[in-house]
Short mmCIF file of C-alpha atoms and ligand atoms in Angstrom, two decimals:
data_model
loop_
_atom_site.label_atom_id
_atom_site.label_comp_id
_atom_site.label_asym_id
_atom_site.label_seq_id
_atom_site.Cartn_x
_atom_site.Cartn_y
_atom_site.Cartn_z
CA GLN A 12 -22.94 -28.68 32.68
CA THR A 13 -25.70 -29.72 30.18
CA HIS A 14 -27.70 -26.81 32.18
CA PHE A 15 -24.52 -24.40 30.77
CA LEU A 16 -24.23 -26.19 27.70
CA SER A 17 -28.21 -25.50 26.68
CA LEU A 18 -27.80 -21.80 27.86
CA SER A 19 -24.66 -20.58 26.22
CA LEU A 20 -26.36 -22.33 22.99
CA GLN A 21 -29.57 -20.20 23.48
CA ALA A 22 -27.60 -17.09 24.06
CA LYS A 23 -25.64 -17.77 20.92
CA MET A 24 -28.98 -18.14 19.34
CA SER A 25 -31.05 -15.05 20.73
CA ARG A 26 -29.24 -12.18 19.26
CA PRO A 27 -26.64 -11.48 16.63
CA VAL A 28 -23.14 -11.22 17.91
CA GLN A 29 -21.65 -9.42 15.18
CA ALA A 30 -21.55 -5.37 14.93
CA ARG A 31 -23.10 -4.02 11.99
CA ARG A 32 -20.27 -2.15 10.97
CA LEU A 33 -18.75 -5.51 10.02
CA GLU A 34 -21.34 -6.83 7.85
CA GLY A 35 -19.85 -7.43 4.17
CA ILE A 36 -16.02 -6.80 5.10
CA ASP A 37 -15.71 -10.14 6.92
CA LYS A 38 -13.55 -11.31 4.18
CA ASN A 39 -10.26 -10.92 3.26
CA ILE A 40 -8.34 -11.63 0.37
CA TRP A 41 -5.30 -11.56 1.98
CA VAL A 42 -5.95 -14.24 4.65
CA GLU A 43 -7.03 -16.79 2.01
CA PHE A 44 -3.88 -15.72 -0.61
CA VAL A 45 -1.11 -15.68 2.38
CA LYS A 46 -2.49 -19.17 3.38
CA LEU A 47 -2.38 -20.47 -0.59
CA ALA A 48 1.50 -19.09 -0.49
CA THR A 49 2.20 -20.25 2.80
CA THR A 50 0.73 -23.94 2.06
CA TYR A 51 1.72 -24.57 -1.97
CA SER A 52 4.17 -21.87 -2.77
CA THR A 53 7.91 -22.63 -3.39
CA VAL A 54 8.47 -19.16 -4.78
CA ASN A 55 6.26 -16.12 -3.63
CA LEU A 56 5.98 -12.62 -5.17
CA GLY A 57 2.53 -12.52 -3.82
CA GLN A 58 2.60 -9.99 -0.69
CA GLY A 59 4.65 -7.09 -0.45
CA PHE A 60 7.52 -7.12 1.32
CA PRO A 61 11.40 -7.77 0.81
CA ASP A 62 12.70 -11.31 1.19
CA PHE A 63 15.88 -9.57 1.65
CA PRO A 64 17.87 -7.73 5.17
CA PRO A 65 16.92 -4.53 5.97
CA PRO A 66 19.84 -2.22 5.79
CA ASP A 67 22.85 -3.13 8.51
CA PHE A 68 22.50 0.36 9.97
CA LEU A 69 19.15 -0.56 11.24
CA LYS A 70 19.32 -3.66 12.44
CA GLU A 71 22.40 -2.22 14.51
CA ALA A 72 20.08 0.59 16.04
CA PHE A 73 17.53 -2.05 16.53
CA MET A 74 19.96 -4.08 18.77
CA ARG A 75 21.59 -1.10 20.33
CA ALA A 76 17.82 -0.04 21.28
CA ILE A 77 17.20 -3.09 23.17
CA SER A 78 20.45 -4.42 24.40
CA GLY A 79 21.86 -0.50 25.41
CA GLU A 80 22.22 0.80 28.50
CA ASN A 81 18.84 2.81 28.24
CA HIS A 82 16.32 0.12 29.77
CA MET A 83 13.53 2.69 28.94
CA LEU A 84 13.57 1.79 25.98
CA HIS A 85 11.52 -1.20 26.63
CA GLN A 86 8.83 1.17 28.38
CA TYR A 87 6.01 2.86 27.53
CA THR A 88 6.77 6.04 25.37
CA ARG A 89 5.21 9.42 24.51
CA ALA A 90 1.68 8.09 22.82
CA PHE A 91 1.85 10.15 20.02
CA GLY A 92 5.34 9.36 18.85
CA HIS A 93 8.83 8.57 20.62
CA PRO A 94 10.20 12.10 21.05
CA PRO A 95 13.50 11.15 19.13
CA LEU A 96 11.11 9.81 16.13
CA VAL A 97 8.73 12.70 15.86
CA LYS A 98 11.69 15.00 15.83
CA ILE A 99 13.71 13.73 13.07
CA LEU A 100 10.36 12.79 11.16
CA ALA A 101 9.37 17.05 11.40
CA GLN A 102 13.06 17.81 10.16
CA LEU A 103 13.19 15.52 6.99
CA PHE A 104 9.32 16.33 6.33
CA GLY A 105 10.15 20.30 7.23
CA LYS A 106 12.65 20.11 4.45
CA LEU A 107 10.72 18.18 1.78
CA LEU A 108 7.77 20.41 2.46
CA GLY A 109 9.18 23.73 2.61
CA ARG A 110 7.95 24.44 5.83
CA ASP A 111 8.62 24.58 9.97
CA LEU A 112 7.20 21.82 11.00
CA ASP A 113 5.95 21.09 15.06
CA PRO A 114 7.28 17.37 16.04
CA MET A 115 4.60 17.62 18.94
CA THR A 116 1.36 18.75 16.70
CA ASN A 117 2.50 18.35 12.62
CA VAL A 118 3.84 14.72 13.42
CA MET A 119 1.90 11.43 14.97
CA VAL A 120 3.52 7.67 15.19
CA THR A 121 1.06 4.91 14.16
CA VAL A 122 1.11 1.28 13.86
CA GLY A 123 2.28 0.89 10.46
CA ALA A 124 0.82 2.89 7.55
CA TYR A 125 -2.21 0.74 8.10
CA GLN A 126 -3.42 2.03 11.51
CA ALA A 127 -2.53 5.66 9.99
CA LEU A 128 -5.10 5.14 7.56
CA PHE A 129 -7.94 3.50 9.96
CA CYS A 130 -7.20 6.66 12.53
CA CYS A 131 -7.81 9.02 9.44
CA PHE A 132 -10.95 7.15 8.20
CA GLN A 133 -12.49 7.10 12.08
CA ALA A 134 -11.30 10.52 12.48
CA PHE A 135 -12.86 12.37 9.73
CA VAL A 136 -15.98 10.18 8.21
CA ASP A 137 -19.37 10.45 9.84
CA GLU A 138 -22.38 7.89 8.94
CA GLY A 139 -23.13 8.92 5.06
CA ASP A 140 -19.84 10.77 4.20
CA GLU A 141 -18.61 9.78 0.79
CA VAL A 142 -14.66 8.83 0.21
CA ILE A 143 -13.40 8.88 -3.61
CA ILE A 144 -11.29 6.18 -3.91
CA ILE A 145 -8.91 5.46 -7.40
CA GLU A 146 -9.00 2.25 -8.89
CA PRO A 147 -6.98 0.13 -8.84
CA PHE A 148 -6.46 0.61 -5.10
CA PHE A 149 -4.62 -0.79 -1.88
CA ASP A 150 -7.82 -2.96 -0.55
CA CYS A 151 -8.04 -1.68 3.19
CA TYR A 152 -9.17 1.61 2.23
CA GLU A 153 -12.73 0.27 1.10
CA PRO A 154 -13.42 -1.60 4.27
CA MET A 155 -11.74 0.81 6.45
CA VAL A 156 -14.54 3.60 5.12
CA LYS A 157 -17.05 1.18 5.71
CA MET A 158 -16.31 0.69 9.11
CA ALA A 159 -16.30 4.43 9.99
CA GLY A 160 -19.85 4.21 8.33
CA GLY A 161 -18.86 6.28 5.37
CA LYS A 162 -19.52 5.20 1.54
CA PRO A 163 -16.37 4.89 -0.64
CA VAL A 164 -17.01 6.41 -4.28
CA PHE A 165 -14.75 4.45 -6.70
CA VAL A 166 -13.13 6.39 -9.81
CA PRO A 167 -11.02 4.25 -12.10
CA LEU A 168 -7.40 4.89 -14.17
CA ARG A 169 -8.26 3.97 -17.20
CA PRO A 170 -5.71 2.78 -19.31
CA LYS A 171 -4.84 3.85 -23.00
CA ALA A 172 -3.10 1.76 -25.73
CA PRO A 173 0.47 2.10 -25.15
CA LYS A 174 2.66 3.72 -28.48
CA HIS A 175 3.41 1.47 -30.90
CA GLY A 176 5.75 -1.06 -30.17
CA LYS A 177 6.25 0.00 -26.82
CA LEU A 178 5.66 -1.75 -23.45
CA MET A 179 2.33 -0.32 -21.54
CA SER A 180 3.83 1.97 -18.79
CA SER A 181 1.66 2.86 -15.20
CA ALA A 182 1.93 6.26 -16.94
CA ASP A 183 -0.80 4.82 -19.43
CA TRP A 184 -3.44 4.48 -16.66
CA GLN A 185 -4.88 7.86 -16.31
CA LEU A 186 -7.95 9.61 -14.81
CA ASP A 187 -10.46 11.22 -16.77
CA PRO A 188 -11.04 14.41 -15.47
CA ALA A 189 -14.88 15.03 -16.27
CA GLU A 190 -15.29 11.14 -14.43
CA LEU A 191 -13.05 12.27 -11.68
CA ALA A 192 -15.29 16.13 -11.22
CA SER A 193 -18.54 14.17 -11.52
CA LYS A 194 -17.49 12.19 -8.39
CA PHE A 195 -17.12 15.17 -6.31
CA SER A 196 -20.32 16.53 -4.06
CA GLU A 197 -21.52 18.15 -1.12
CA ARG A 198 -21.37 14.86 0.42
CA THR A 199 -17.67 14.01 -0.81
CA LYS A 200 -15.64 14.61 3.04
CA ALA A 201 -12.48 12.99 1.59
CA ILE A 202 -10.75 11.42 -1.46
CA VAL A 203 -7.69 8.76 -1.09
CA LEU A 204 -4.52 9.51 -2.98
CA ASN A 205 -2.00 6.77 -3.37
CA SER A 206 1.42 7.67 -5.25
CA PRO A 207 2.94 5.62 -5.83
CA ASN A 208 0.22 3.57 -6.52
CA ASN A 209 -0.03 -0.39 -5.35
CA PRO A 210 -0.87 -2.23 -7.41
CA LEU A 211 -0.09 -0.33 -10.78
CA GLY A 212 3.20 1.33 -9.50
CA LYS A 213 1.86 4.57 -11.19
CA VAL A 214 3.63 7.95 -9.97
CA PHE A 215 1.07 10.57 -10.55
CA SER A 216 2.22 13.48 -12.26
CA ARG A 217 2.07 17.03 -11.65
CA GLU A 218 -0.69 17.66 -13.98
CA GLU A 219 -2.73 14.74 -12.30
CA LEU A 220 -1.94 15.90 -8.90
CA GLN A 221 -3.15 19.64 -9.24
CA LEU A 222 -6.15 18.29 -10.80
CA ILE A 223 -7.13 16.25 -7.92
CA ALA A 224 -5.72 19.30 -5.81
CA ASP A 225 -8.03 21.84 -7.62
CA LEU A 226 -11.03 19.87 -6.91
CA CYS A 227 -10.46 19.66 -3.31
CA VAL A 228 -10.13 23.18 -2.66
CA LYS A 229 -12.96 23.85 -4.80
CA HIS A 230 -15.28 21.36 -2.62
CA ASP A 231 -13.59 21.60 0.62
CA VAL A 232 -12.29 17.84 0.72
CA LEU A 233 -9.80 16.32 2.63
CA CYS A 234 -6.98 14.63 1.08
CA ILE A 235 -5.62 11.46 2.43
CA SER A 236 -2.19 10.98 0.83
CA ASP A 237 -0.89 7.31 1.19
CA GLU A 238 2.88 7.80 0.16
CA VAL A 239 4.58 4.63 1.65
CA TYR A 240 6.60 4.37 -1.53
CA GLU A 241 7.68 7.86 -1.89
CA TRP A 242 11.71 6.74 -1.50
CA LEU A 243 10.44 4.06 -4.42
CA VAL A 244 10.53 5.66 -7.95
CA TYR A 245 12.16 5.10 -11.03
CA ASP A 246 13.78 6.40 -14.33
CA GLY A 247 14.69 9.75 -12.46
CA LYS A 248 11.05 10.23 -11.87
CA GLU A 249 9.98 12.73 -9.15
CA HIS A 250 7.90 12.02 -6.09
CA ILE A 251 5.72 15.07 -6.08
CA ARG A 252 3.43 15.68 -2.65
CA ILE A 253 0.00 16.92 -3.10
CA ALA A 254 0.44 19.03 0.21
CA ASN A 255 2.78 20.97 -1.54
CA LEU A 256 0.15 22.34 -3.93
CA GLN A 257 -1.71 25.54 -3.63
CA GLY A 258 -4.75 24.93 -0.72
CA MET A 259 -3.49 21.37 -0.18
CA TRP A 260 -1.26 21.70 3.03
CA GLU A 261 -4.57 22.42 5.56
CA ARG A 262 -6.21 19.56 4.03
CA THR A 263 -4.10 17.05 3.55
CA VAL A 264 -2.86 14.35 5.57
CA ILE A 265 0.41 12.59 4.59
CA ILE A 266 0.75 8.90 5.58
CA GLY A 267 4.24 7.21 5.55
CA SER A 268 5.78 3.65 6.52
CA ALA A 269 8.98 2.69 7.80
CA GLY A 270 8.42 -0.61 6.93
CA LYS A 271 8.57 0.35 3.08
CA THR A 272 11.56 2.96 3.71
CA PHE A 273 13.60 0.57 5.17
CA SER A 274 12.68 -2.83 4.27
CA ALA A 275 11.25 -3.67 7.43
CA THR A 276 7.49 -4.29 7.20
CA GLY A 277 7.72 -6.48 10.14
CA TRP A 278 8.50 -3.63 12.64
CA LYS A 279 5.10 -1.91 11.80
CA VAL A 280 6.28 1.56 12.32
CA GLY A 281 4.33 4.52 10.31
CA TRP A 282 3.41 7.97 10.37
CA THR A 283 1.28 11.04 9.46
CA VAL A 284 2.33 14.25 8.63
CA GLY A 285 -0.28 17.24 8.59
CA PRO A 286 -1.68 20.23 10.19
CA ASN A 287 -2.64 20.08 13.81
CA ARG A 288 -6.37 20.97 12.59
CA LEU A 289 -6.68 17.41 11.05
CA LEU A 290 -3.94 15.50 13.51
CA GLN A 291 -5.69 16.44 16.50
CA HIS A 292 -8.90 14.20 15.98
CA ILE A 293 -6.26 11.64 14.44
CA ARG A 294 -4.53 11.78 18.09
CA THR A 295 -8.07 11.26 19.54
CA VAL A 296 -8.31 7.86 17.80
CA HIS A 297 -4.97 7.06 18.53
CA GLN A 298 -5.08 7.32 21.92
CA ASN A 299 -8.40 5.94 22.62
CA SER A 300 -7.17 2.84 20.65
CA VAL A 301 -3.96 1.70 20.29
CA TYR A 302 -2.01 4.17 22.08
CA HIS A 303 1.44 3.64 20.97
CA CYS A 304 3.74 1.77 18.97
CA ALA A 305 6.65 -0.31 20.30
CA THR A 306 9.37 2.07 21.51
CA ALA A 307 12.29 -0.13 20.60
CA ALA A 308 11.00 -0.18 17.18
CA GLN A 309 10.55 3.52 17.11
CA GLU A 310 13.80 4.51 18.33
CA ALA A 311 16.05 2.36 15.94
CA VAL A 312 13.94 3.87 12.96
CA ALA A 313 14.64 7.31 14.56
CA GLN A 314 18.13 6.77 13.74
CA GLY A 315 17.86 4.76 10.58
CA PHE A 316 16.37 8.75 9.59
CA GLN A 317 19.41 10.64 11.15
CA ARG A 318 21.51 8.85 9.15
CA GLU A 319 19.36 9.38 6.09
CA LEU A 320 19.02 13.06 7.02
CA GLU A 321 22.73 13.27 7.16
CA LEU A 322 23.51 11.67 3.96
CA TYR A 323 20.51 12.77 2.18
CA GLY A 324 21.07 13.06 -1.36
CA LYS A 325 24.49 11.20 -1.40
CA PRO A 326 25.26 8.10 -3.03
CA ASP A 327 25.38 6.12 0.42
CA SER A 328 22.01 7.38 1.50
CA TYR A 329 19.63 4.26 1.54
CA PHE A 330 17.23 6.11 -0.33
CA VAL A 331 18.97 6.34 -3.14
CA GLN A 332 20.46 3.16 -2.86
CA LEU A 333 16.91 1.08 -2.91
CA PRO A 334 15.51 2.68 -5.35
CA LYS A 335 18.88 1.97 -7.68
CA LEU A 336 18.85 -1.88 -6.50
CA LEU A 337 15.31 -2.27 -7.27
CA GLN A 338 14.89 -0.56 -10.47
CA GLN A 339 17.48 -3.02 -11.47
CA LYS A 340 14.77 -5.98 -10.31
CA ARG A 341 12.27 -4.45 -11.97
CA ASP A 342 13.75 -4.18 -15.52
CA TRP A 343 14.87 -7.67 -15.44
CA LEU A 344 11.50 -8.83 -14.31
CA VAL A 345 10.26 -6.90 -16.96
CA GLN A 346 12.46 -8.35 -19.61
CA SER A 347 11.64 -11.42 -18.56
CA LEU A 348 8.16 -11.51 -18.46
CA ASP A 349 7.67 -9.97 -22.21
CA ALA A 350 10.16 -12.30 -23.35
CA LEU A 351 7.94 -15.07 -21.96
CA GLY A 352 4.59 -13.46 -23.61
CA MET A 353 3.39 -12.10 -20.12
CA LYS A 354 3.28 -8.57 -20.98
CA PRO A 355 4.34 -6.50 -18.42
CA ILE A 356 2.91 -3.18 -17.33
CA VAL A 357 6.43 -1.26 -16.46
CA PRO A 358 5.58 0.52 -13.20
CA GLU A 359 7.26 3.91 -12.52
CA GLY A 360 7.70 3.18 -8.69
CA THR A 361 6.66 1.01 -5.90
CA TYR A 362 8.04 -2.76 -5.57
CA PHE A 363 5.23 -4.09 -7.21
CA LEU A 364 4.69 -4.74 -11.65
CA VAL A 365 1.16 -6.15 -12.99
CA ALA A 366 1.37 -8.05 -15.91
CA ASP A 367 -1.21 -9.42 -18.65
CA ILE A 368 -1.84 -13.31 -18.02
CA SER A 369 -3.96 -13.30 -21.32
CA GLU A 370 -1.17 -15.90 -23.34
CA PHE A 371 -1.38 -18.42 -20.06
CA LYS A 372 -4.94 -18.77 -20.05
CA SER A 373 -5.53 -22.20 -22.30
CA ASP A 374 -4.76 -24.03 -19.02
CA VAL A 375 -6.88 -22.23 -16.74
CA PRO A 376 -10.58 -22.43 -18.49
CA ASP A 377 -12.93 -19.67 -17.42
CA VAL A 378 -16.10 -20.70 -16.20
CA PRO A 379 -18.75 -18.38 -17.74
CA ASP A 380 -20.97 -16.51 -15.32
CA SER A 381 -18.82 -17.43 -12.15
CA ASP A 382 -18.59 -15.14 -9.18
CA GLU A 383 -15.05 -15.30 -8.82
CA PRO A 384 -13.26 -13.24 -11.14
CA TYR A 385 -11.09 -15.20 -13.85
CA ASP A 386 -7.60 -13.70 -12.46
CA SER A 387 -8.33 -14.99 -9.02
CA ARG A 388 -9.15 -18.43 -10.37
CA PHE A 389 -5.66 -18.12 -12.17
CA ALA A 390 -3.49 -17.10 -9.28
CA LYS A 391 -4.99 -19.84 -7.11
CA TRP A 392 -4.59 -22.40 -9.73
CA MET A 393 -0.97 -21.03 -10.52
CA VAL A 394 -0.06 -21.31 -6.89
CA LYS A 395 -1.41 -24.78 -6.53
CA ASN A 396 0.00 -26.43 -9.66
CA LYS A 397 3.22 -24.17 -10.24
CA GLY A 398 3.92 -23.23 -7.06
CA LEU A 399 4.78 -19.24 -7.53
CA ALA A 400 2.36 -17.21 -5.54
CA VAL A 401 1.06 -13.64 -6.79
CA ILE A 402 -1.94 -11.45 -6.31
CA PRO A 403 -4.92 -11.02 -8.97
CA LEU A 404 -5.07 -7.50 -9.93
CA SER A 405 -9.30 -7.50 -9.32
CA THR A 406 -8.19 -7.78 -5.57
CA PHE A 407 -7.80 -4.04 -6.00
CA TYR A 408 -11.36 -3.38 -7.17
CA CYS A 409 -14.41 -2.90 -5.65
CA GLY A 410 -17.06 -5.86 -5.89
CA ALA A 411 -19.14 -4.06 -8.52
CA HIS A 412 -15.91 -3.42 -10.76
CA LYS A 413 -13.67 -6.75 -10.18
CA ASN A 414 -14.53 -8.20 -13.48
CA ASN A 415 -13.58 -5.01 -15.57
CA TYR A 416 -9.86 -5.88 -15.17
CA ASN A 417 -9.76 -9.26 -14.88
CA HIS A 418 -6.64 -10.43 -16.66
CA PHE A 419 -3.74 -9.24 -14.79
CA ILE A 420 -1.49 -10.63 -12.10
CA ARG A 421 0.58 -8.35 -9.69
CA PHE A 422 4.01 -9.49 -9.03
CA CYS A 423 6.24 -8.17 -5.79
CA PHE A 424 9.66 -7.77 -7.24
CA ALA A 425 11.72 -6.94 -3.80
CA LYS A 426 13.00 -10.12 -4.07
CA GLU A 427 16.66 -11.53 -3.86
CA GLU A 428 18.13 -12.77 -7.17
CA ALA A 429 17.56 -16.07 -6.94
CA THR A 430 13.94 -15.68 -5.69
CA LEU A 431 13.07 -13.74 -9.23
CA LYS A 432 15.11 -16.10 -11.24
CA ALA A 433 13.30 -19.38 -9.66
CA ALA A 434 10.04 -17.56 -10.64
CA ASN A 435 11.15 -16.89 -14.03
CA ASP A 436 12.01 -20.90 -14.22
CA ILE A 437 8.85 -21.93 -13.06
CA LEU A 438 6.90 -19.50 -15.86
CA GLN A 439 9.55 -20.59 -18.67
CA LYS A 440 9.06 -24.36 -17.95
CA TRP A 441 5.38 -23.56 -18.01
CA LYS A 442 5.25 -21.66 -21.31
CA ARG A 443 7.88 -25.10 -23.07
CA GLU A 444 5.13 -27.35 -21.66
CA LYS A 445 2.61 -25.37 -23.10
CA THR A 446 4.34 -25.05 -26.46
CA SER A 447 5.11 -28.30 -26.64
CA SER A 448 1.68 -29.96 -25.89
N1 PMP B 523 -0.48 1.94 1.92
C1 PMP B 523 0.08 0.99 1.18
C2 PMP B 523 -0.38 1.67 -0.08
C3 PMP B 523 0.68 -0.35 1.05
O1 PMP B 523 0.75 -0.88 -0.36
C4 PMP B 523 0.70 -0.67 2.58
C5 PMP B 523 1.80 -2.21 2.99
N2 PMP B 523 1.12 -3.29 2.00
C6 PMP B 523 0.29 0.01 3.59
C7 PMP B 523 -0.33 1.37 3.32
C8 PMP B 523 0.45 -0.43 4.92
O2 PMP B 523 1.71 -0.49 5.34
P1 PMP B 523 2.20 -0.96 6.76
O3 PMP B 523 2.92 -2.03 6.54
O4 PMP B 523 3.21 0.26 7.00
O5 PMP B 523 1.28 -0.93 7.84
#
């Protein structure tokens, strides 16, 4: 036994076990913040998932799928997507995009939008290729680009002061056209667009999308368009699909998520929609890694979409009701944070809201020259001492830019009324204690 032990020790020391592609991406903030939330929080507005149930029609569809007569729903299905699901997605997106889509070649089902993203980067990005990412961004884009051997190139949304007396809106965060243009070169392979954007809730306007589209066409660049929050837009705003702009369909992959669409993030059903010239390579990555996503979940999501297609635009549609419900929650949280002096940036879409913590800084002193951005220390302190879990905005910036905007935190408001009230109670009590001390 001693002999084996020394052999394995030797083996351990003789060469690195970690593949080079993992260098610098082994730390993940979600692991840390989810653990902190589980350990300390009484109220969790951190990670982005609803704490209310998915709609009954969806749960019932899943139950029928697993307990019904068709026992084949417990077995493998088509690798690139369960036929009923790709068919209904082709129908729905065909309508939204105003073009005929072939369910077998223009749609592919993935294990959540996460895997769709991973497949895109693996399929399109070569060693040394540059991929433009707009900050703040859903954090997995950066490590996924790096794992594919690519180089992320960041361009920030820059906030401009809101109109006098008005709260800042996510629309006040904008790209500088000249700065964006300067990031495109012959090395640029793709740009990642996320509208509505996590974490700000920004819904890109037609003019902003046109700017991006023109640069993509000019430089022959692909667009990976993460539209997982496509149904969550407020105040009558319109979600515009960049694939619909001139010259963009051929170079765009649309990514979606049933988790966000139907409030069932744990099901991990996502999809890609795009031209076959792009999707054929995504299929290659998918068939050689994941192969396919749970059949019964795909069947249930297909039925959910069937219902939604029939009710499209009608008051009973979940795609009409969910944003209505979430807009009320958003408005409530905006008002309560504003009253507390934690200035909210009013989101136009998604179920996230970013707020300014400057007025709450006094309890959590800054440590000059620390490697950790202030908002991160603040969020950790808050969950440990106040029991309220949120995510620091610096999470959504690359390493070099984490201190550019380090006095904001992100709340998820896809929560029951009682959860939001409990969060408000915590902040109110904290504020009272601060004022009296
Ligand atoms: N993209 C964005 C912008 C997201 O916010 C998320 C989930 N937080 C995903 C992709 C991943 O979606 P899924 O849960 O379907 O994998």
